[in-house]
């Protein structure tokens, strides 16, 4: 549970939705598990009362910096179109909270994977969104955050954010730290992302975290990151044409999101690869595509054999992972690896996108005691694990 009752009053739905778009994957048997993730509906009187109570509570708070118990104000800096349906929303901290927010944002970027909640005050709902990493030359402490958002028909939050103009105010809660990828990776060197739509944002966070020389030191220590990126339409496949034609030198008329992806490719070369899949082109991510990505990753520069994971290891046990949630990693940062001495770690497959996308490729998460746990690996990746006969045992599956 997050925060006191007052801090939750305006976000009765704390869905972990981090993406508003996905491509249709290769058909996989649907799970019968259904999650209740929609917002509660209030009467007009109840909404008014809650809103009044919230602003009375917020106005009495002296600390206006970002925190995970109450929503704080940020100002909209820009709202830049990326495609006919997607845009990058840039917001900035209020000057009165800039110093504290800079320290909190620095800690979040040092952790790696993280998100914040946006509040939609009219409908009394909140949704998680994953910030895009800082641009080249920034260190993430400038007080600005950028988000890739896809405007969806009937999407309450995405439509609300699409209407934001420069100078408007938005309300955030967080930061919420996710999985500790460096500790879960250990001595392994390969990361594969299966991303749907705006689910590419956490993949880019990992590129920023794991391929940044100031974080990881020697070049031969850096992992390789491959992204299988699914979109419904070709117009949403940012940087695909530039990668195909080897163009992208002139950044004058390109969107900030396109420039960022091209800059990452220029800096990291073959350690950063994106494979594009488009519904409208009848090209979907299938089991064979995932298997090919895993084989390709395994055939790269890793020259040692990883130790089998200890079933009691906090970081590398499949069993313990299934019974945990992503934010648990931040609660036990000093836990030691319990695997046998030597090369300990797991290569990582992350699945990020809407709920249905995650369920198709990795199986549904599981609600228990008010906690959204990872649950067993099912879907396409579950099939791969069953059919591989141990060939992918050194891969850990994370549902984002």
Short mmCIF file of C-alpha atoms in Angstrom, two decimals:
data_model
loop_
_atom_site.label_atom_id
_atom_site.label_comp_id
_atom_site.label_asym_id
_atom_site.label_seq_id
_atom_site.Cartn_x
_atom_site.Cartn_y
_atom_site.Cartn_z
CA UNK A 1 0.00 0.00 0.00
CA UNK A 2 1.29 3.47 -0.83
CA UNK A 3 1.07 6.39 1.49
CA UNK A 4 -1.68 7.58 3.84
CA UNK A 5 -5.33 7.72 2.94
CA UNK A 6 -5.11 11.42 2.13
CA UNK A 7 -2.40 10.79 -0.41
CA UNK A 8 -4.53 8.17 -2.16
CA UNK A 9 -7.82 10.01 -2.22
CA UNK A 10 -7.29 11.43 -5.69
CA UNK A 11 -5.92 8.23 -7.22
CA UNK A 12 -8.19 5.40 -6.28
CA UNK A 13 -6.84 3.57 -9.33
CA UNK A 14 -3.08 3.22 -8.99
CA UNK A 15 -2.72 1.11 -12.11
CA UNK A 16 0.82 0.27 -13.14
CA UNK A 17 -0.05 1.11 -16.73
CA UNK A 18 3.15 2.46 -18.28
CA UNK A 19 2.19 2.28 -21.92
CA UNK A 20 -0.90 3.15 -23.92
CA UNK A 21 -0.14 1.29 -27.10
CA UNK A 22 0.80 -2.16 -28.28
CA UNK A 23 1.03 -4.21 -31.40
CA UNK A 24 -0.94 -7.41 -31.69
CA UNK A 25 1.44 -10.28 -30.85
CA UNK A 26 1.47 -13.78 -32.23
CA UNK A 27 -1.64 -15.51 -30.84
CA UNK A 28 -1.05 -16.99 -27.42
CA UNK A 29 -3.68 -18.71 -25.27
CA UNK A 30 -5.40 -16.09 -23.16
CA UNK A 31 -5.19 -16.27 -19.42
CA UNK A 32 -8.43 -16.52 -17.50
CA UNK A 33 -7.03 -14.22 -14.85
CA UNK A 34 -8.65 -10.81 -14.90
CA UNK A 35 -7.49 -7.80 -12.96
CA UNK A 36 -9.66 -5.01 -11.70
CA UNK A 37 -7.66 -2.00 -12.69
CA UNK A 38 -10.21 0.56 -13.78
CA UNK A 39 -10.97 3.67 -11.74
CA UNK A 40 -13.76 3.76 -9.20
CA UNK A 41 -16.71 5.96 -10.06
CA UNK A 42 -17.75 8.63 -7.58
CA UNK A 43 -20.83 10.77 -7.32
CA UNK A 44 -20.34 14.45 -8.07
CA UNK A 45 -20.70 15.28 -4.39
CA UNK A 46 -18.11 12.71 -3.36
CA UNK A 47 -15.65 13.94 -5.98
CA UNK A 48 -16.09 17.53 -4.86
CA UNK A 49 -15.56 16.56 -1.24
CA UNK A 50 -12.44 14.56 -2.00
CA UNK A 51 -11.02 17.32 -4.16
CA UNK A 52 -11.61 19.92 -1.46
CA UNK A 53 -10.04 17.68 1.16
CA UNK A 54 -7.05 17.02 -1.03
CA UNK A 55 -6.22 20.64 -1.73
CA UNK A 56 -6.66 21.50 1.92
CA UNK A 57 -4.24 18.71 2.77
CA UNK A 58 -1.75 19.64 0.05
CA UNK A 59 -1.77 23.34 0.88
CA UNK A 60 -0.78 22.55 4.44
CA UNK A 61 2.32 20.67 3.36
CA UNK A 62 5.60 22.61 3.56
CA UNK A 63 7.54 20.18 1.38
CA UNK A 64 6.57 20.76 -2.25
CA UNK A 65 9.15 18.34 -3.68
CA UNK A 66 8.38 15.08 -5.44
CA UNK A 67 7.45 12.29 -3.02
CA UNK A 68 5.60 8.96 -3.06
CA UNK A 69 2.79 9.85 -0.65
CA UNK A 70 1.22 13.00 -2.11
CA UNK A 71 1.05 14.68 -5.50
CA UNK A 72 3.21 17.73 -6.21
CA UNK A 73 3.04 20.32 -8.98
CA UNK A 74 5.21 20.49 -12.11
CA UNK A 75 4.92 22.97 -14.99
CA UNK A 76 4.55 21.97 -18.63
CA UNK A 77 7.52 23.11 -20.74
CA UNK A 78 6.54 21.64 -24.11
CA UNK A 79 4.18 19.21 -25.82
CA UNK A 80 5.89 18.01 -29.01
CA UNK A 81 4.24 15.69 -31.57
CA UNK A 82 6.19 12.55 -32.49
CA UNK A 83 3.57 10.97 -34.74
CA UNK A 84 -0.15 11.56 -35.42
CA UNK A 85 -0.98 9.83 -32.12
CA UNK A 86 2.18 10.12 -29.99
CA UNK A 87 3.81 13.09 -28.32
CA UNK A 88 6.61 13.92 -25.89
CA UNK A 89 5.46 15.89 -22.86
CA UNK A 90 8.23 17.82 -21.11
CA UNK A 91 7.63 19.16 -17.60
CA UNK A 92 9.79 21.04 -15.13
CA UNK A 93 10.02 21.26 -11.37
CA UNK A 94 8.85 24.39 -9.60
CA UNK A 95 11.82 26.57 -8.58
CA UNK A 96 10.78 26.34 -4.93
CA UNK A 97 11.36 22.56 -5.00
CA UNK A 98 14.14 22.36 -7.60
CA UNK A 99 17.01 21.57 -5.22
CA UNK A 100 15.19 18.71 -3.50
CA UNK A 101 13.74 17.38 -6.76
CA UNK A 102 17.18 17.40 -8.41
CA UNK A 103 18.56 15.17 -5.66
CA UNK A 104 15.61 12.77 -5.92
CA UNK A 105 15.82 12.60 -9.71
CA UNK A 106 19.56 11.95 -9.54
CA UNK A 107 18.94 9.01 -7.20
CA UNK A 108 16.22 7.66 -9.52
CA UNK A 109 18.47 7.80 -12.58
CA UNK A 110 21.28 6.14 -10.64
CA UNK A 111 18.88 3.33 -9.74
CA UNK A 112 17.90 2.83 -13.39
CA UNK A 113 14.27 1.73 -13.83
CA UNK A 114 11.67 4.03 -12.32
CA UNK A 115 8.30 5.69 -12.90
CA UNK A 116 6.00 8.38 -11.55
CA UNK A 117 2.23 8.71 -11.30
CA UNK A 118 0.30 11.43 -13.11
CA UNK A 119 -2.99 12.58 -11.61
CA UNK A 120 -6.09 13.37 -13.65
CA UNK A 121 -7.92 15.64 -11.17
CA UNK A 122 -11.28 15.76 -12.96
CA UNK A 123 -11.70 11.97 -13.02
CA UNK A 124 -9.82 11.29 -9.77
CA UNK A 125 -7.47 8.72 -11.30
CA UNK A 126 -3.71 8.24 -11.55
CA UNK A 127 -1.52 6.34 -13.99
CA UNK A 128 2.14 5.35 -13.97
CA UNK A 129 4.39 6.74 -16.70
CA UNK A 130 8.06 6.03 -17.28
CA UNK A 131 10.30 9.07 -17.94
CA UNK A 132 12.55 9.07 -20.97
CA UNK A 133 16.26 9.27 -20.05
CA UNK A 134 18.14 12.57 -20.09
CA UNK A 135 19.46 13.79 -23.41
CA UNK A 136 23.15 13.67 -24.20
CA UNK A 137 24.88 16.41 -22.21
CA UNK A 138 22.31 16.29 -19.40
CA UNK A 139 22.75 14.50 -16.10
CA UNK A 140 19.08 14.24 -15.11
CA UNK A 141 19.25 16.77 -12.29
CA UNK A 142 18.01 19.80 -14.24
CA UNK A 143 14.51 19.36 -12.87
CA UNK A 144 13.02 18.41 -16.24
CA UNK A 145 11.25 15.17 -17.12
CA UNK A 146 10.11 13.96 -20.54
CA UNK A 147 7.45 11.35 -21.27
CA UNK A 148 6.49 9.52 -24.44
CA UNK A 149 2.68 9.35 -24.47
CA UNK A 150 0.35 7.82 -27.02
CA UNK A 151 -3.10 9.36 -27.27
CA UNK A 152 -5.61 6.52 -27.26
CA UNK A 153 -9.31 6.63 -28.07
CA UNK A 154 -11.09 6.54 -24.72
CA UNK A 155 -7.80 6.91 -22.82
CA UNK A 156 -8.67 9.24 -19.95
CA UNK A 157 -5.11 10.03 -18.92
CA UNK A 158 -3.47 10.13 -22.36
CA UNK A 159 -6.17 12.46 -23.71
CA UNK A 160 -5.86 14.67 -20.63
CA UNK A 161 -2.08 14.96 -21.08
CA UNK A 162 -2.43 15.59 -24.81
CA UNK A 163 -4.36 18.76 -24.02
CA UNK A 164 -1.58 20.22 -21.89
CA UNK A 165 -0.03 23.50 -23.07
CA UNK A 166 3.11 25.37 -22.08
CA UNK A 167 2.61 26.85 -18.61
CA UNK A 168 -0.10 24.39 -17.58
CA UNK A 169 0.27 22.51 -14.32
CA UNK A 170 0.44 18.75 -13.84
CA UNK A 171 0.60 16.74 -10.64
CA UNK A 172 3.08 13.93 -9.99
CA UNK A 173 3.73 11.37 -7.28
CA UNK A 174 6.89 9.29 -6.92
CA UNK A 175 9.51 8.41 -7.88
CA UNK A 176 8.77 4.67 -7.76
CA UNK A 177 11.97 2.67 -8.23
CA UNK A 178 11.59 -0.56 -10.19
CA UNK A 179 13.83 -3.59 -10.63
CA UNK A 180 17.52 -3.27 -9.81
CA UNK A 181 18.79 -4.44 -13.19
CA UNK A 182 22.55 -4.28 -12.44
CA UNK A 183 22.17 -6.60 -9.44
CA UNK A 184 19.86 -9.00 -11.25
CA UNK A 185 22.19 -9.04 -14.26
CA UNK A 186 25.25 -9.72 -12.12
CA UNK A 187 28.06 -11.09 -14.30
CA UNK A 188 25.75 -11.71 -17.25
CA UNK A 189 25.96 -9.40 -20.27
CA UNK A 190 22.73 -9.62 -22.24
CA UNK A 191 19.39 -7.77 -21.98
CA UNK A 192 16.47 -8.28 -24.37
CA UNK A 193 13.39 -6.05 -24.24
CA UNK A 194 10.04 -7.04 -25.72
CA UNK A 195 8.33 -3.64 -25.84
CA UNK A 196 4.88 -2.58 -26.99
CA UNK A 197 4.37 1.03 -28.08
CA UNK A 198 5.41 3.49 -25.39
CA UNK A 199 6.75 0.51 -23.45
CA UNK A 200 10.05 1.38 -25.12
CA UNK A 201 10.62 4.05 -22.44
CA UNK A 202 11.96 1.64 -19.75
CA UNK A 203 14.14 0.00 -22.41
CA UNK A 204 15.72 3.38 -23.12
CA UNK A 205 16.17 3.90 -19.38
CA UNK A 206 18.25 0.72 -19.39
CA UNK A 207 20.32 1.92 -22.33
CA UNK A 208 21.02 5.09 -20.34
CA UNK A 209 21.86 3.18 -17.17
CA UNK A 210 23.77 0.17 -18.44
CA UNK A 211 25.61 1.58 -21.47
CA UNK A 212 26.78 4.78 -19.83
CA UNK A 213 30.57 4.54 -19.43
CA UNK A 214 30.56 6.65 -16.27
CA UNK A 215 28.32 4.06 -14.61
CA UNK A 216 29.73 0.80 -15.87
CA UNK A 217 33.41 1.55 -16.37
CA UNK A 218 35.34 -0.54 -18.90
CA UNK A 219 33.91 -1.04 -22.37
CA UNK A 220 34.11 -4.84 -22.15
CA UNK A 221 31.95 -4.81 -19.04
CA UNK A 222 28.97 -3.22 -20.76
CA UNK A 223 26.02 -5.45 -21.69
CA UNK A 224 24.29 -5.62 -25.05
CA UNK A 225 20.70 -4.42 -25.20
CA UNK A 226 18.35 -5.59 -27.96
CA UNK A 227 14.80 -4.21 -28.23
CA UNK A 228 11.97 -5.93 -30.10
CA UNK A 229 9.66 -2.94 -30.54
CA UNK A 230 6.04 -3.49 -31.62
CA UNK A 231 3.78 -0.69 -32.89
CA UNK A 232 0.42 -0.65 -34.61
CA UNK A 233 1.48 1.69 -37.43
CA UNK A 234 4.69 2.32 -39.33
CA UNK A 235 4.52 6.05 -38.59
CA UNK A 236 5.18 5.23 -34.93
CA UNK A 237 8.44 3.39 -35.71
CA UNK A 238 10.74 6.24 -34.74
CA UNK A 239 14.26 6.05 -36.29
CA UNK A 240 13.54 2.96 -38.41
CA UNK A 241 13.99 4.78 -41.73
CA UNK A 242 17.13 6.50 -40.46
CA UNK A 243 18.65 3.19 -39.38
CA UNK A 244 17.83 1.60 -42.74
CA UNK A 245 19.32 4.42 -44.81
CA UNK A 246 22.16 5.21 -42.40
CA UNK A 247 20.92 8.79 -42.32
CA UNK A 248 20.37 10.95 -39.28
CA UNK A 249 23.35 13.30 -39.29
CA UNK A 250 21.27 16.48 -39.65
CA UNK A 251 19.20 16.88 -36.50
CA UNK A 252 17.77 20.28 -37.37
CA UNK A 253 14.17 19.27 -38.11
CA UNK A 254 13.95 16.06 -36.10
CA UNK A 255 11.88 15.54 -32.99
CA UNK A 256 13.67 15.37 -29.66
CA UNK A 257 12.69 11.69 -29.34
CA UNK A 258 14.13 10.79 -32.74
CA UNK A 259 17.33 12.68 -31.97
CA UNK A 260 17.69 10.78 -28.71
CA UNK A 261 17.41 7.35 -30.32
CA UNK A 262 19.86 8.31 -33.08
CA UNK A 263 22.31 9.68 -30.51
CA UNK A 264 22.09 6.45 -28.52
CA UNK A 265 22.80 4.40 -31.64
CA UNK A 266 25.73 6.62 -32.56
CA UNK A 267 27.24 6.31 -29.08
CA UNK A 268 26.65 2.61 -28.48
CA UNK A 269 26.72 0.97 -31.91
CA UNK A 270 25.98 -2.76 -31.91
CA UNK A 271 25.47 -2.79 -28.15
CA UNK A 272 22.12 -1.07 -28.83
CA UNK A 273 19.85 -2.70 -31.43
CA UNK A 274 16.15 -2.13 -32.23
CA UNK A 275 14.10 -4.59 -34.30
CA UNK A 276 10.81 -3.11 -35.52
CA UNK A 277 7.46 -4.93 -35.77
CA UNK A 278 4.30 -3.30 -37.19
CA UNK A 279 0.70 -4.51 -37.07
CA UNK A 280 -0.29 -2.67 -40.26
CA UNK A 281 2.56 -4.40 -42.10
CA UNK A 282 1.47 -7.80 -40.78
CA UNK A 283 4.77 -8.18 -38.96
CA UNK A 284 4.24 -9.32 -35.39
CA UNK A 285 6.62 -10.41 -32.66
CA UNK A 286 6.47 -14.20 -32.57
CA UNK A 287 8.13 -16.96 -30.62
CA UNK A 288 10.73 -17.43 -33.36
CA UNK A 289 11.68 -13.75 -33.18
CA UNK A 290 12.23 -13.94 -29.42
CA UNK A 291 14.18 -17.16 -29.73
CA UNK A 292 16.37 -15.57 -32.41
CA UNK A 293 17.04 -12.57 -30.16
CA UNK A 294 18.04 -14.85 -27.27
CA UNK A 295 20.32 -16.93 -29.51
CA UNK A 296 21.89 -13.82 -30.99
CA UNK A 297 22.51 -12.39 -27.53
CA UNK A 298 24.00 -15.64 -26.27
CA UNK A 299 26.39 -15.74 -29.23
CA UNK A 300 27.93 -12.34 -28.49
CA UNK A 301 30.95 -11.44 -26.39
CA UNK A 302 30.13 -13.45 -23.24
CA UNK A 303 32.93 -15.99 -23.01
CA UNK A 304 32.17 -17.59 -19.65
CA UNK A 305 29.52 -19.89 -18.24
CA UNK A 306 27.21 -18.46 -15.60
CA UNK A 307 26.78 -20.33 -12.33
CA UNK A 308 23.35 -21.96 -11.84
CA UNK A 309 21.26 -19.68 -9.59
CA UNK A 310 20.68 -20.56 -5.95
CA UNK A 311 16.95 -21.01 -5.30
CA UNK A 312 17.27 -18.79 -2.23
CA UNK A 313 19.11 -15.96 -4.02
CA UNK A 314 17.31 -12.64 -3.66
CA UNK A 315 18.42 -11.52 -7.11
CA UNK A 316 18.56 -14.60 -9.33
CA UNK A 317 15.91 -17.06 -8.15
CA UNK A 318 12.91 -17.52 -10.47
CA UNK A 319 10.82 -18.75 -7.55
CA UNK A 320 11.51 -15.72 -5.36
CA UNK A 321 10.99 -13.38 -8.32
CA UNK A 322 7.52 -14.82 -8.97
CA UNK A 323 6.51 -13.92 -5.40
CA UNK A 324 7.86 -10.35 -5.50
CA UNK A 325 6.99 -7.01 -7.09
CA UNK A 326 9.33 -4.69 -8.95
CA UNK A 327 9.49 -2.07 -6.20
CA UNK A 328 10.73 -4.70 -3.71
CA UNK A 329 14.24 -4.41 -5.16
CA UNK A 330 14.64 -0.96 -3.66
CA UNK A 331 13.70 -2.23 -0.19
CA UNK A 332 16.62 -4.69 0.05
CA UNK A 333 19.42 -2.98 -1.88
CA UNK A 334 22.18 -4.46 0.27
CA UNK A 335 21.04 -8.09 0.05
CA UNK A 336 23.94 -10.31 -1.00
CA UNK A 337 23.86 -12.74 -3.91
CA UNK A 338 23.49 -16.31 -2.59
CA UNK A 339 24.60 -18.02 -5.79
CA UNK A 340 27.76 -20.17 -5.94
CA UNK A 341 31.01 -18.22 -6.12
CA UNK A 342 32.24 -17.43 -9.59
CA UNK A 343 30.31 -15.94 -12.49
CA UNK A 344 26.91 -15.37 -10.89
CA UNK A 345 24.02 -13.64 -12.64
CA UNK A 346 21.20 -14.02 -15.16
CA UNK A 347 20.69 -12.60 -18.61
CA UNK A 348 17.45 -10.63 -18.61
CA UNK A 349 14.31 -10.51 -20.75
CA UNK A 350 12.06 -7.56 -19.92
CA UNK A 351 8.48 -7.31 -21.21
CA UNK A 352 7.02 -3.80 -21.10
CA UNK A 353 3.75 -2.41 -22.39
CA UNK A 354 0.02 -2.60 -21.64
CA UNK A 355 -1.37 -5.43 -19.50
CA UNK A 356 -2.55 -7.50 -22.46
CA UNK A 357 0.82 -7.21 -24.13
CA UNK A 358 2.66 -8.38 -21.00
CA UNK A 359 0.22 -11.27 -20.51
CA UNK A 360 0.68 -12.46 -24.11
CA UNK A 361 4.45 -12.62 -23.85
CA UNK A 362 5.14 -13.38 -20.19
CA UNK A 363 1.84 -14.20 -18.51
CA UNK A 364 -0.24 -12.05 -16.14
CA UNK A 365 0.96 -10.55 -12.91
CA UNK A 366 -0.76 -11.81 -9.77
CA UNK A 367 -2.61 -9.79 -7.14
CA UNK A 368 -2.15 -11.07 -3.57
CA UNK A 369 -2.85 -9.14 -0.39
CA UNK A 370 -3.01 -5.82 -2.21
CA UNK A 371 0.35 -6.45 -3.90
CA UNK A 372 0.85 -6.94 -7.63
CA UNK A 373 3.36 -9.79 -7.81
CA UNK A 374 5.28 -10.98 -10.87
CA UNK A 375 3.66 -14.42 -10.97
CA UNK A 376 4.80 -17.37 -13.05
CA UNK A 377 6.30 -16.98 -16.52
CA UNK A 378 3.66 -17.96 -19.06
CA UNK A 379 2.68 -16.75 -22.54
CA UNK A 380 5.21 -16.88 -25.35
CA UNK A 381 8.23 -16.85 -23.03
CA UNK A 382 6.70 -19.62 -20.94
CA UNK A 383 6.39 -21.71 -24.09
CA UNK A 384 10.00 -20.99 -25.00
CA UNK A 385 11.16 -22.07 -21.55
CA UNK A 386 9.18 -25.31 -21.76
CA UNK A 387 10.41 -26.18 -25.23
CA UNK A 388 14.05 -25.18 -24.74
CA UNK A 389 14.79 -28.02 -22.28
CA UNK A 390 17.04 -25.85 -20.17
CA UNK A 391 18.66 -23.90 -23.01
CA UNK A 392 17.33 -20.58 -21.66
CA UNK A 393 17.72 -21.31 -17.95
CA UNK A 394 20.23 -18.49 -17.62
CA UNK A 395 17.56 -15.94 -18.65
CA UNK A 396 15.42 -14.15 -16.04
CA UNK A 397 12.02 -12.79 -17.18
CA UNK A 398 10.87 -9.45 -15.73
CA UNK A 399 7.36 -8.07 -16.26
CA UNK A 400 7.40 -4.26 -16.16
#
